[in-house]
CSV table of C-alpha atoms in Angstrom, one decimal:
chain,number,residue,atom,x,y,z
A,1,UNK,CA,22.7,-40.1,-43.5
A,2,UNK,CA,24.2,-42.1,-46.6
A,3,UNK,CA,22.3,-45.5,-46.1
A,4,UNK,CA,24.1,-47.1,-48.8
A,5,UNK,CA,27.5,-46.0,-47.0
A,6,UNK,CA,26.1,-47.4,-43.8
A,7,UNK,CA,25.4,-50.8,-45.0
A,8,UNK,CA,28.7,-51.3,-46.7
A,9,UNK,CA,29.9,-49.8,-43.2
A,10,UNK,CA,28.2,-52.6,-41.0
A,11,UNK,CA,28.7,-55.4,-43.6
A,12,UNK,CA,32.3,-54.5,-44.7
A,13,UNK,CA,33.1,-54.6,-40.7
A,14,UNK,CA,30.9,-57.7,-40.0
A,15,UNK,CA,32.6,-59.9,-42.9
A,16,UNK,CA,36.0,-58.5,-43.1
A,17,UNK,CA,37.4,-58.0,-39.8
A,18,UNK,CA,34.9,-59.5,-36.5
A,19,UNK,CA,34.3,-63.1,-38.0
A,20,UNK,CA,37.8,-63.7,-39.5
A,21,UNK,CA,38.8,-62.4,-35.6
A,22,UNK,CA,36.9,-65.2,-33.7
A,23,UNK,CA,37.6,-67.7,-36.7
A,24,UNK,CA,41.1,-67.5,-36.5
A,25,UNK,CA,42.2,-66.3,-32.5
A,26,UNK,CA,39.6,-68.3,-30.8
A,27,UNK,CA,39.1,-72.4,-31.6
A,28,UNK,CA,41.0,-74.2,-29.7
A,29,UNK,CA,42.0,-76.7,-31.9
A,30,UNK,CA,43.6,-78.9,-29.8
A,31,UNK,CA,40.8,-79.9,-26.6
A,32,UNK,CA,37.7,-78.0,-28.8
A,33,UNK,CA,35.8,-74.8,-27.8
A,34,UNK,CA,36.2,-72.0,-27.7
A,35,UNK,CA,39.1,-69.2,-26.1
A,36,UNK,CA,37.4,-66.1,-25.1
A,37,UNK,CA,39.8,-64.3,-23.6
A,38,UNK,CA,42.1,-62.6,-25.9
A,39,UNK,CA,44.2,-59.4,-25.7
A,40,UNK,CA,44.2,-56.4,-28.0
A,41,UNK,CA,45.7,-58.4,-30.6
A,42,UNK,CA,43.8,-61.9,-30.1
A,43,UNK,CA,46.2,-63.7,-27.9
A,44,UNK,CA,44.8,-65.7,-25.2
A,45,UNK,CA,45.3,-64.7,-22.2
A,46,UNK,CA,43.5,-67.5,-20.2
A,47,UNK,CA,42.2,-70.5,-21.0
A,48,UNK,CA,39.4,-70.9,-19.1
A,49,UNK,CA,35.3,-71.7,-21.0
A,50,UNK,CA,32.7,-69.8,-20.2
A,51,UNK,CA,29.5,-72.0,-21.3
A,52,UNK,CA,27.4,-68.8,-22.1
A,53,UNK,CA,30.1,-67.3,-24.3
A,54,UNK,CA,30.8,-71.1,-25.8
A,55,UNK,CA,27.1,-71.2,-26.9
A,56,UNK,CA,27.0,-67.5,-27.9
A,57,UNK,CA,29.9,-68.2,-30.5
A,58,UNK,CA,28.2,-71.4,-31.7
A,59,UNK,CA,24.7,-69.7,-31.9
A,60,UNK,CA,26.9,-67.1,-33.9
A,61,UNK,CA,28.2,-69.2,-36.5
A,62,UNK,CA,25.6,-71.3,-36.9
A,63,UNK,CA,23.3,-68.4,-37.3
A,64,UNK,CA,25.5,-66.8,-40.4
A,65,UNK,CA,25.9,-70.0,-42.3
A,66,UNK,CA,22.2,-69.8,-41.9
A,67,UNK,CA,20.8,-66.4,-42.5
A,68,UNK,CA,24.0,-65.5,-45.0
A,69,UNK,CA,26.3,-67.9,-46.6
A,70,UNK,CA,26.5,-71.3,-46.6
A,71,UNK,CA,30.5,-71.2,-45.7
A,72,UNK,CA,31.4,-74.8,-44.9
A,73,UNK,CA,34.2,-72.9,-42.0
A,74,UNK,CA,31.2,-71.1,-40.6
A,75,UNK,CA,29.5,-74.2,-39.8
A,76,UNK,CA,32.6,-76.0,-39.0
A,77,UNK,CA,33.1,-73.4,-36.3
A,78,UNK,CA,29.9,-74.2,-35.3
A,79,UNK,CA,30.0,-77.9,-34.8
A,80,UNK,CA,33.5,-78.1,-33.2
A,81,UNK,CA,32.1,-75.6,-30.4
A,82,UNK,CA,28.7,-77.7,-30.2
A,83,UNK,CA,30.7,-81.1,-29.6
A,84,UNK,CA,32.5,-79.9,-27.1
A,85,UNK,CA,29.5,-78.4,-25.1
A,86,UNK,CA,27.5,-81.4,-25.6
A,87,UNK,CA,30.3,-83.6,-24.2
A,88,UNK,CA,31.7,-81.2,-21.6
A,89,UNK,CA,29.3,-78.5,-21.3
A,90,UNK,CA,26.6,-80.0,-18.3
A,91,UNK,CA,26.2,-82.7,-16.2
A,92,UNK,CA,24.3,-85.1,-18.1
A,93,UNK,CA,21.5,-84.0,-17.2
A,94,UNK,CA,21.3,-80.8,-19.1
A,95,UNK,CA,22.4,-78.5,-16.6
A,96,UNK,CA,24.7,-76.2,-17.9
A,97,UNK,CA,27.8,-75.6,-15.8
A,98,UNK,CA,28.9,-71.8,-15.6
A,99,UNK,CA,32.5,-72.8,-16.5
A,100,UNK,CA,35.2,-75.1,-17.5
A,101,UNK,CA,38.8,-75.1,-17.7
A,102,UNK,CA,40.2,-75.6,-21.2
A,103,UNK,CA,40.2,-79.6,-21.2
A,104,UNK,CA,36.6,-79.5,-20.2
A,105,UNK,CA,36.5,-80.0,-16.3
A,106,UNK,CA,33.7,-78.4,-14.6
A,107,UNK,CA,34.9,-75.1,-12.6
A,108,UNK,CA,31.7,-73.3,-11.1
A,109,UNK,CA,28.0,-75.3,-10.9
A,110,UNK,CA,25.2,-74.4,-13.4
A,111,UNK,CA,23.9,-71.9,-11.1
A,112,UNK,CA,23.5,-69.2,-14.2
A,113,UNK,CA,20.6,-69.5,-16.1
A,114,UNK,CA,22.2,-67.8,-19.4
A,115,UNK,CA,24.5,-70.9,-19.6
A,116,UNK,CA,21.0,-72.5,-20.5
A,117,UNK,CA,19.8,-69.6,-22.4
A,118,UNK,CA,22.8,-69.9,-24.6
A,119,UNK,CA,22.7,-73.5,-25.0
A,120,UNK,CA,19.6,-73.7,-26.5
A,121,UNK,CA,20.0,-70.9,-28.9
A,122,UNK,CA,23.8,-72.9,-29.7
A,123,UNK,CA,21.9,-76.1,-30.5
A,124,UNK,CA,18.5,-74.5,-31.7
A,125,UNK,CA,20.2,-72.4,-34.2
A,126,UNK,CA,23.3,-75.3,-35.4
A,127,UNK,CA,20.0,-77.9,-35.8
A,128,UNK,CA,18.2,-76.0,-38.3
A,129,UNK,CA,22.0,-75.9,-40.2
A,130,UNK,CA,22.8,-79.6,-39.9
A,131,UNK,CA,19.0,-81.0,-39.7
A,132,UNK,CA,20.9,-83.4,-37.1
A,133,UNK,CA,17.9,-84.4,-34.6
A,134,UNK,CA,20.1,-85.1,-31.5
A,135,UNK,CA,21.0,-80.9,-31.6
A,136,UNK,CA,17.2,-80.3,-31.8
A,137,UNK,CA,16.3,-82.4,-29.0
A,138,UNK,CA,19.2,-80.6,-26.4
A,139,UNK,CA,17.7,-77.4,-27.7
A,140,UNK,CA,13.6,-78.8,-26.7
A,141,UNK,CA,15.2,-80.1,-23.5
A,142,UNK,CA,17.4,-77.7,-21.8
A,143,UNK,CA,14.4,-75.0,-23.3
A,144,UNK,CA,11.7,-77.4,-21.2
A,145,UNK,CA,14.5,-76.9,-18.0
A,146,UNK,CA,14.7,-72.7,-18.6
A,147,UNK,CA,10.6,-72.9,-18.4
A,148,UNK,CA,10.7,-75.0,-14.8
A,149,UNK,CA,13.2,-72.3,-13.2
A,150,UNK,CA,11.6,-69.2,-14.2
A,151,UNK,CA,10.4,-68.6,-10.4
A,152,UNK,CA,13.5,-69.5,-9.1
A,153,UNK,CA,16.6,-69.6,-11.9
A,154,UNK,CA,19.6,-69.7,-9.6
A,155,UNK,CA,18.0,-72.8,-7.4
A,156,UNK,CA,19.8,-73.9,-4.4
A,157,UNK,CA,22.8,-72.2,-5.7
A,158,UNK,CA,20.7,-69.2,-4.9
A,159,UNK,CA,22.2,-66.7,-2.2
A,160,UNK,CA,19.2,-65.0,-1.3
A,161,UNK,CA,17.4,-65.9,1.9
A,162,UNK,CA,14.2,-67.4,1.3
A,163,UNK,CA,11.0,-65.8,1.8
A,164,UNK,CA,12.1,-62.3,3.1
A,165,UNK,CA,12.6,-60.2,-0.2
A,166,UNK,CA,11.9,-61.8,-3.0
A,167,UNK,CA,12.5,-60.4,-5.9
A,168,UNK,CA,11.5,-60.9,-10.3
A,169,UNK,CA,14.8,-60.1,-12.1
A,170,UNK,CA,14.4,-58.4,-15.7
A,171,UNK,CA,16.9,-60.6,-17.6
A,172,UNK,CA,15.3,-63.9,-17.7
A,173,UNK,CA,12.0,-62.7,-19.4
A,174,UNK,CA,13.7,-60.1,-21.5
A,175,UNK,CA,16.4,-63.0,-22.6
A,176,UNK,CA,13.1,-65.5,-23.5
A,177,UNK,CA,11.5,-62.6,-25.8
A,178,UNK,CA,14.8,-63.1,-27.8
A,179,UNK,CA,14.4,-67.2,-27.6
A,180,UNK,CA,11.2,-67.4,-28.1
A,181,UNK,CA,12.0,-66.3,-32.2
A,182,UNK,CA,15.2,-68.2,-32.0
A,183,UNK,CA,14.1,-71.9,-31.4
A,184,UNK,CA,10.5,-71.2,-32.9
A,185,UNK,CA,10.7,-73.6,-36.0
A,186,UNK,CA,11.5,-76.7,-33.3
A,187,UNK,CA,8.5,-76.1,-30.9
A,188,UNK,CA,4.4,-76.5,-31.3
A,189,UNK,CA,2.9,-73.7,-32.5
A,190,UNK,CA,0.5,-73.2,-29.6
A,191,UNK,CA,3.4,-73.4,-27.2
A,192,UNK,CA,5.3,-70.9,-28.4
A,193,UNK,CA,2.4,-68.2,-29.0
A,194,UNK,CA,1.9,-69.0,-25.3
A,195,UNK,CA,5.2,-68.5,-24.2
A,196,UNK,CA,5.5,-65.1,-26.5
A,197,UNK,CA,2.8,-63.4,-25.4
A,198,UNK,CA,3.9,-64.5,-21.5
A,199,UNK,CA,7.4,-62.9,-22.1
A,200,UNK,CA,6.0,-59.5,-23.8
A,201,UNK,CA,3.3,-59.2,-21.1
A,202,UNK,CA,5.9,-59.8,-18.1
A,203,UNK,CA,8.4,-57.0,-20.2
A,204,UNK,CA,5.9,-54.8,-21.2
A,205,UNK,CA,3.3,-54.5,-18.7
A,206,UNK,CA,5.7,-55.7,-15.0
A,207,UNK,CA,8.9,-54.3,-15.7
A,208,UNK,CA,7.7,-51.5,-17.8
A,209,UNK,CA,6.3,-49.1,-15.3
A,210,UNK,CA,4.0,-46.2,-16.5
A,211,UNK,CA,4.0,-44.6,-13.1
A,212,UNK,CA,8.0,-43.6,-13.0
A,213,UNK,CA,7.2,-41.8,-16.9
A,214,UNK,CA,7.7,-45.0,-19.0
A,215,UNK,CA,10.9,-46.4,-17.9
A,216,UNK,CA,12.5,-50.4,-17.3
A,217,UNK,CA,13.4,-50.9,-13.9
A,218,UNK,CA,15.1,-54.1,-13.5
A,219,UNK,CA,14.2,-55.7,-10.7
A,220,UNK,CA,10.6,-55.7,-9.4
A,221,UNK,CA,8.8,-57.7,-6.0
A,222,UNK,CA,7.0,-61.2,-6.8
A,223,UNK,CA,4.0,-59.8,-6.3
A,224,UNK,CA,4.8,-56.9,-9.2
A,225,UNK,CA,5.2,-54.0,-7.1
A,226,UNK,CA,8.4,-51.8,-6.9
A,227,UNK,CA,10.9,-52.2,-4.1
A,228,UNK,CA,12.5,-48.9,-2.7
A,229,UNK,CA,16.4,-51.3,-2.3
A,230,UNK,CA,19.3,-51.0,-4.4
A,231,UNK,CA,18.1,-53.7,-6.3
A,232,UNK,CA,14.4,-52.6,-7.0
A,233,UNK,CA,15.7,-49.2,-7.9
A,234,UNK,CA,18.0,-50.3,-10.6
A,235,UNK,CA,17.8,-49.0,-13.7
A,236,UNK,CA,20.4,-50.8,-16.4
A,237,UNK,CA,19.9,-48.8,-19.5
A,238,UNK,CA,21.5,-51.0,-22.6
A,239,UNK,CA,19.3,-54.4,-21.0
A,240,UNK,CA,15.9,-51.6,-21.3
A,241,UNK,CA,16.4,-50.5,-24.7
A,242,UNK,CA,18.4,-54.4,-26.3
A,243,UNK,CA,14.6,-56.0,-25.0
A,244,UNK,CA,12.8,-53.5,-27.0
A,245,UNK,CA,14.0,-54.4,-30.3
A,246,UNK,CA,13.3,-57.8,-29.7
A,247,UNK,CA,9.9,-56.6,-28.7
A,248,UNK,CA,9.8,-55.0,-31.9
A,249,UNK,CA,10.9,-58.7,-33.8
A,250,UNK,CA,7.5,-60.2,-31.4
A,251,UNK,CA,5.5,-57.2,-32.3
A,252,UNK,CA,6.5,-57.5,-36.7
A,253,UNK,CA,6.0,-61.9,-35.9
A,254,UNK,CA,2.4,-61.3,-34.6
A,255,UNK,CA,1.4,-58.2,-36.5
A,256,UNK,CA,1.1,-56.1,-33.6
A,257,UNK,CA,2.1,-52.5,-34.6
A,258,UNK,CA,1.1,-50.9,-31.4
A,259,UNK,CA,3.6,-53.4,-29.4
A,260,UNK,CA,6.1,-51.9,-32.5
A,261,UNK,CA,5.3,-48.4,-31.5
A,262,UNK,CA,5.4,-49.1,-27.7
A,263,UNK,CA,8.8,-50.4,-28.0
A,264,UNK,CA,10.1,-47.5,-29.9
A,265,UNK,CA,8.6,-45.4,-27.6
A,266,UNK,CA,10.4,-46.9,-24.6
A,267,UNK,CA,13.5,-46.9,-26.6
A,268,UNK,CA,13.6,-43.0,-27.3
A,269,UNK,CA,12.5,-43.0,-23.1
A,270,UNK,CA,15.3,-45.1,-22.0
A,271,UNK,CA,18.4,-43.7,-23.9
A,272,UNK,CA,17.2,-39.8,-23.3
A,273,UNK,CA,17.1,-41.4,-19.2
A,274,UNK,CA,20.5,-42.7,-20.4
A,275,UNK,CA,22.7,-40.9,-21.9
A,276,UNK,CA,25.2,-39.6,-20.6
A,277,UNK,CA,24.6,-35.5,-20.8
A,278,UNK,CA,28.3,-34.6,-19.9
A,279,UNK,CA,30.4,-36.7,-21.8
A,280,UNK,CA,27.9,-38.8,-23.9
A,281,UNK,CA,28.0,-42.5,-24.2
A,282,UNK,CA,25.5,-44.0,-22.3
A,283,UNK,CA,25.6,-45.3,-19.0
A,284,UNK,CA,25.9,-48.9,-17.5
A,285,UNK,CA,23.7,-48.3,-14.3
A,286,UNK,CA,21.7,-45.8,-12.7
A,287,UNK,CA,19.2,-45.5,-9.4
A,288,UNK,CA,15.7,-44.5,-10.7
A,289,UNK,CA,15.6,-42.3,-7.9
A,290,UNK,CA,19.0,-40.8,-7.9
A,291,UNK,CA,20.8,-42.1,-5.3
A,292,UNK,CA,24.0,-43.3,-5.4
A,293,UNK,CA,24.3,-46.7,-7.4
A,294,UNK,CA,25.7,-50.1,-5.8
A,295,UNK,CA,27.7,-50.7,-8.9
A,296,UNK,CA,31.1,-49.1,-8.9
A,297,UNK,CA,31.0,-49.4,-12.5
A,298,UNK,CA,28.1,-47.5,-12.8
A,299,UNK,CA,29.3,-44.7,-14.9
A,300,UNK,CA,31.6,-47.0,-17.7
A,301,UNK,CA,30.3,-47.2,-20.9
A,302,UNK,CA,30.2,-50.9,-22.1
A,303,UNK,CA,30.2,-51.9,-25.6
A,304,UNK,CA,27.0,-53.8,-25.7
A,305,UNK,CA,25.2,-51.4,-24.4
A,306,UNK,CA,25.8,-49.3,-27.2
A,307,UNK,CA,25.4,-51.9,-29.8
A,308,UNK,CA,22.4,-53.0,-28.9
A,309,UNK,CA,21.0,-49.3,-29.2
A,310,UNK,CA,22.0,-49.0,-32.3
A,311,UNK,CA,20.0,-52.1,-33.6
A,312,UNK,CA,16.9,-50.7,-31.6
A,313,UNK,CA,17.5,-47.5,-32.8
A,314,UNK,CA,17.6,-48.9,-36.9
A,315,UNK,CA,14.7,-51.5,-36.1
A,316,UNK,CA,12.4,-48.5,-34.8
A,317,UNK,CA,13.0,-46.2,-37.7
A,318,UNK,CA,12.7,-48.7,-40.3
A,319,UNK,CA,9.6,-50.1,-39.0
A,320,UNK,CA,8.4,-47.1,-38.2
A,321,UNK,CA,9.9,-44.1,-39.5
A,322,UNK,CA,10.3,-42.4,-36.4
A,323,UNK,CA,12.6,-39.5,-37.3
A,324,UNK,CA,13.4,-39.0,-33.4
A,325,UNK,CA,14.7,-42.9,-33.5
A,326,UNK,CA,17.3,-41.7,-36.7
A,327,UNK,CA,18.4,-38.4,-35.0
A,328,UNK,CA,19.7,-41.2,-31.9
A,329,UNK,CA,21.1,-43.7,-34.2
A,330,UNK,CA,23.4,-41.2,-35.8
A,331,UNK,CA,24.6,-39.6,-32.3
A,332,UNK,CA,25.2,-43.1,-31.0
A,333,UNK,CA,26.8,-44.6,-34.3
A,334,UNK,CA,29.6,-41.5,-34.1
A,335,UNK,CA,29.7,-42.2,-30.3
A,336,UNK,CA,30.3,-46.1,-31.0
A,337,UNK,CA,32.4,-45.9,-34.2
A,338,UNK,CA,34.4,-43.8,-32.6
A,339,UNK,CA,35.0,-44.9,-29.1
A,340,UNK,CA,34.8,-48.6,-29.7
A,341,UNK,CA,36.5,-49.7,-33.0
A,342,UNK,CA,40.1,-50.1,-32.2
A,343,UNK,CA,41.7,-48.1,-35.3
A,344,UNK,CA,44.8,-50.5,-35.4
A,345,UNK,CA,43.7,-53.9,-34.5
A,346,UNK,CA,40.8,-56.0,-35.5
A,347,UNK,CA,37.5,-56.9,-33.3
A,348,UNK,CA,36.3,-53.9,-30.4
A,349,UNK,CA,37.1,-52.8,-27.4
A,350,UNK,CA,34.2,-53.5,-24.3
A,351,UNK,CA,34.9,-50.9,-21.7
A,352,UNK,CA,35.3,-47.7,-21.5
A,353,UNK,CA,35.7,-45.0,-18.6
A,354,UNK,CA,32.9,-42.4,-18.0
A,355,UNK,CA,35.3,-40.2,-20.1
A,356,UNK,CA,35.2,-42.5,-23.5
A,357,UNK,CA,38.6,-43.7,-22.7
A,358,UNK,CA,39.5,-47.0,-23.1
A,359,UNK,CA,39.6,-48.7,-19.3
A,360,UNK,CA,40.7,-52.5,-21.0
A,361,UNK,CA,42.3,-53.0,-24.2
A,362,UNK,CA,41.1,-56.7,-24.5
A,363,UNK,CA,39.1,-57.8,-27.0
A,364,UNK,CA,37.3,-60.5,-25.1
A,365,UNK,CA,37.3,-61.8,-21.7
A,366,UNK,CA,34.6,-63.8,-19.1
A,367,UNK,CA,31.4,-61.8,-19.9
A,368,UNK,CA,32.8,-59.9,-23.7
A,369,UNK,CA,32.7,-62.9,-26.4
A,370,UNK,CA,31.4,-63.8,-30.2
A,371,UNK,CA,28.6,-62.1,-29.7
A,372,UNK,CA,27.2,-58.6,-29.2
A,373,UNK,CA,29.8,-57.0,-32.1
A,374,UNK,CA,29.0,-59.4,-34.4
A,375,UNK,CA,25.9,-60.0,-34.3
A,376,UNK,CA,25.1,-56.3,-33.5
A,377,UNK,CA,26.7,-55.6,-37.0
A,378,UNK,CA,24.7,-58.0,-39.0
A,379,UNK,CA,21.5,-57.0,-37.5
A,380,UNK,CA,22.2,-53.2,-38.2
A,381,UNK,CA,23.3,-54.0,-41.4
A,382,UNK,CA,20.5,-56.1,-42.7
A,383,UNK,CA,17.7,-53.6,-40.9
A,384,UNK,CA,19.8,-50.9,-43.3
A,385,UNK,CA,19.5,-53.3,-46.2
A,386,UNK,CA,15.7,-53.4,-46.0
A,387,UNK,CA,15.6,-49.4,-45.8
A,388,UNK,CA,17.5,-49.7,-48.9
A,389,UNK,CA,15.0,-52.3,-50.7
């Protein structure tokens, strides 16, 4: 592969056509925020906030006036979405509502614990690019609130009956691997060694399961043992292999090269399980013992599944020079380039039928914001950078 191609690829993309996208089709200039859901073109379709996504696209901007140029309309992207979360965004309390309509009224409860996951990376991130304390201290907080609902994140907005299956869900300790870096600079060193090695052990030792051939199962008993239900046998392929490259960021933080090289390992494991023989692309969920999925949309192929493979796929060969990890990225980069990159208009499409043809044309909705594109781009494109020297 041309490297020097590849970074112009991913940085060309990134800079000239995904950030002027969300800069221009999605600030609502007139109540502040964010509009997420925009057609093929970038019309807004429906007004409605979703707090995750709000705090994604903040994180976003916040993080490139950080990490690459100090654009005053980066961080003024930033700051417009912030104030309006800060004002709007919880319930005074610091618990993040789900969603709001346009003006800022509260629609669903905070019953989702990424609404807090994304708010602290929003505020984390935009405080170390303002130095403004109050931004620092929401981060800390609503951080402090993730920590007390780790047994229990939904709370009483929980549907599951109490005390009859109880079950550890993958996400939250696979999201706090990812925090942990993000909000590092504002929290006691102690803490947050504490924290990261809680997060890897919970990834890499609970969900990680040696005795099904290395795989991520996503959904395990309290206790730690599997569960033969739809849930304990779920297997979600892209949220296996997107925890392993932050795994691989823990593993270069605490010089830990065999975390490094059990994380690539479990990345070439998970897309081989993955990938979809037939038609390629990978798929969104599977049933670790074959039976038939609960998800109708098991077979699509999403666009953050693939994305984040690619920057797992990067991350394990230039940290470790696996050649099996470069032999992926180039199937999955043609897959991706191909299948997701709308040829006419700017920003990508999200889903996909089994086949690799395109199931929604929009370019972002309730769950597809300023996120996974973007910031898949610039990670692949600064991992190529550093393989470039």
């Amino acid at each position: 592969m041309d490297f020097k191609q590849l970074e112009k690829q991913y940085r060309d993309e990134l800079l000239q056509n995904v950030i002027p996208f969300w800069l221009e089709k999605s600030q609502d200039k007139e109540y502040g925020g964010y509009f997420t859901c925009l057609d093929r073109q970038g019309n807004v379709f429906d007004t409605d906030k979703f707090i995750w996504l709000q705090g994604r696209e903040v994180w976003f901007f916040a993080m490139l006036y950080n990490r690459v140029e100090k654009r005053q309309e980066w961080l003024d992207c930033a700051i417009q979405g912030a104030e309006f979360l800060k004002k709007y965004g919880h319930d005074g309390n610091l618990n993040w509502y789900f969603s709001l309509d346009r003006q800022g009224n509260p629609l669903v409860e905070p019953y989702n614990i990424f609404s807090y996951t994304f708010a602290t990376m929003a505020f984390g991130q935009l405080s170390i690019a303002t130095g403004n304390q109050e931004y620092a201290d929401i981060a800390k907080r609503t951080f402090d609130i993730i920590l007390s609902k780790q047994d229990n994140p939904k709370g009483k907005w929980s549907k599951a009956y109490p005390g009859t299956r109880s079950l550890k869900n993958f996400a939250l300790p696979m999201i706090l691997c990812n925090l942990a870096l993000e909000i590092e600079p504002l929290l006691d060193e102690a803490f947050i060694e504490k924290t990261m090695d809680t997060c890897i052990h919970e990834v890499m030792d609970v969900f990680l399961r040696p005795e099904l051939g290395g795989i991520v199962v996503e959904n395990v008993n309290a206790d730690g043992s599997l569960s033969d239900t739809f849930e304990g046998r779920q297997l979600t392929p892209g949220h296996a292999i997107e925890a392993m490259w932050f795994i691989m960021d823990l593993g270069k933080r605490l010089n830990r090269p065999e975390l490094i090289e059990k994380a690539v390992q479990t990345t070439l494991k998970m897309i081989d399980y993955g990938w979809d023989k037939q038609y390629g692309g990978i798929y969104y969920f599977m049933d670790r013992k074959g039976c038939p999925p609960q998800q109708l949309e098991w077979d699509q192929k999403l666009w953050w599944v693939h994305i984040e493979t690619l920057i797992s796929l990067i991350k394990g060969y230039q940290l470790t020079g696996n050649k099996e990890c470069l032999q992926w990225f180039e199937k999955v980069h043609h897959y991706t380039w191909e299948h997701f990159k709308d040829p006419k208009h700017r920003e990508w499409w999200g889903y996909l039928n089994r086949q690799g043809e395109v199931l929604l044309d929009l370019k972002g909705g309730k769950w597809k914001g300023c996120f996974h594109v973007p910031r898949g781009l610039y990670q692949v494109w600064k991992t190529i950078a550093m393989i470039n020297g």
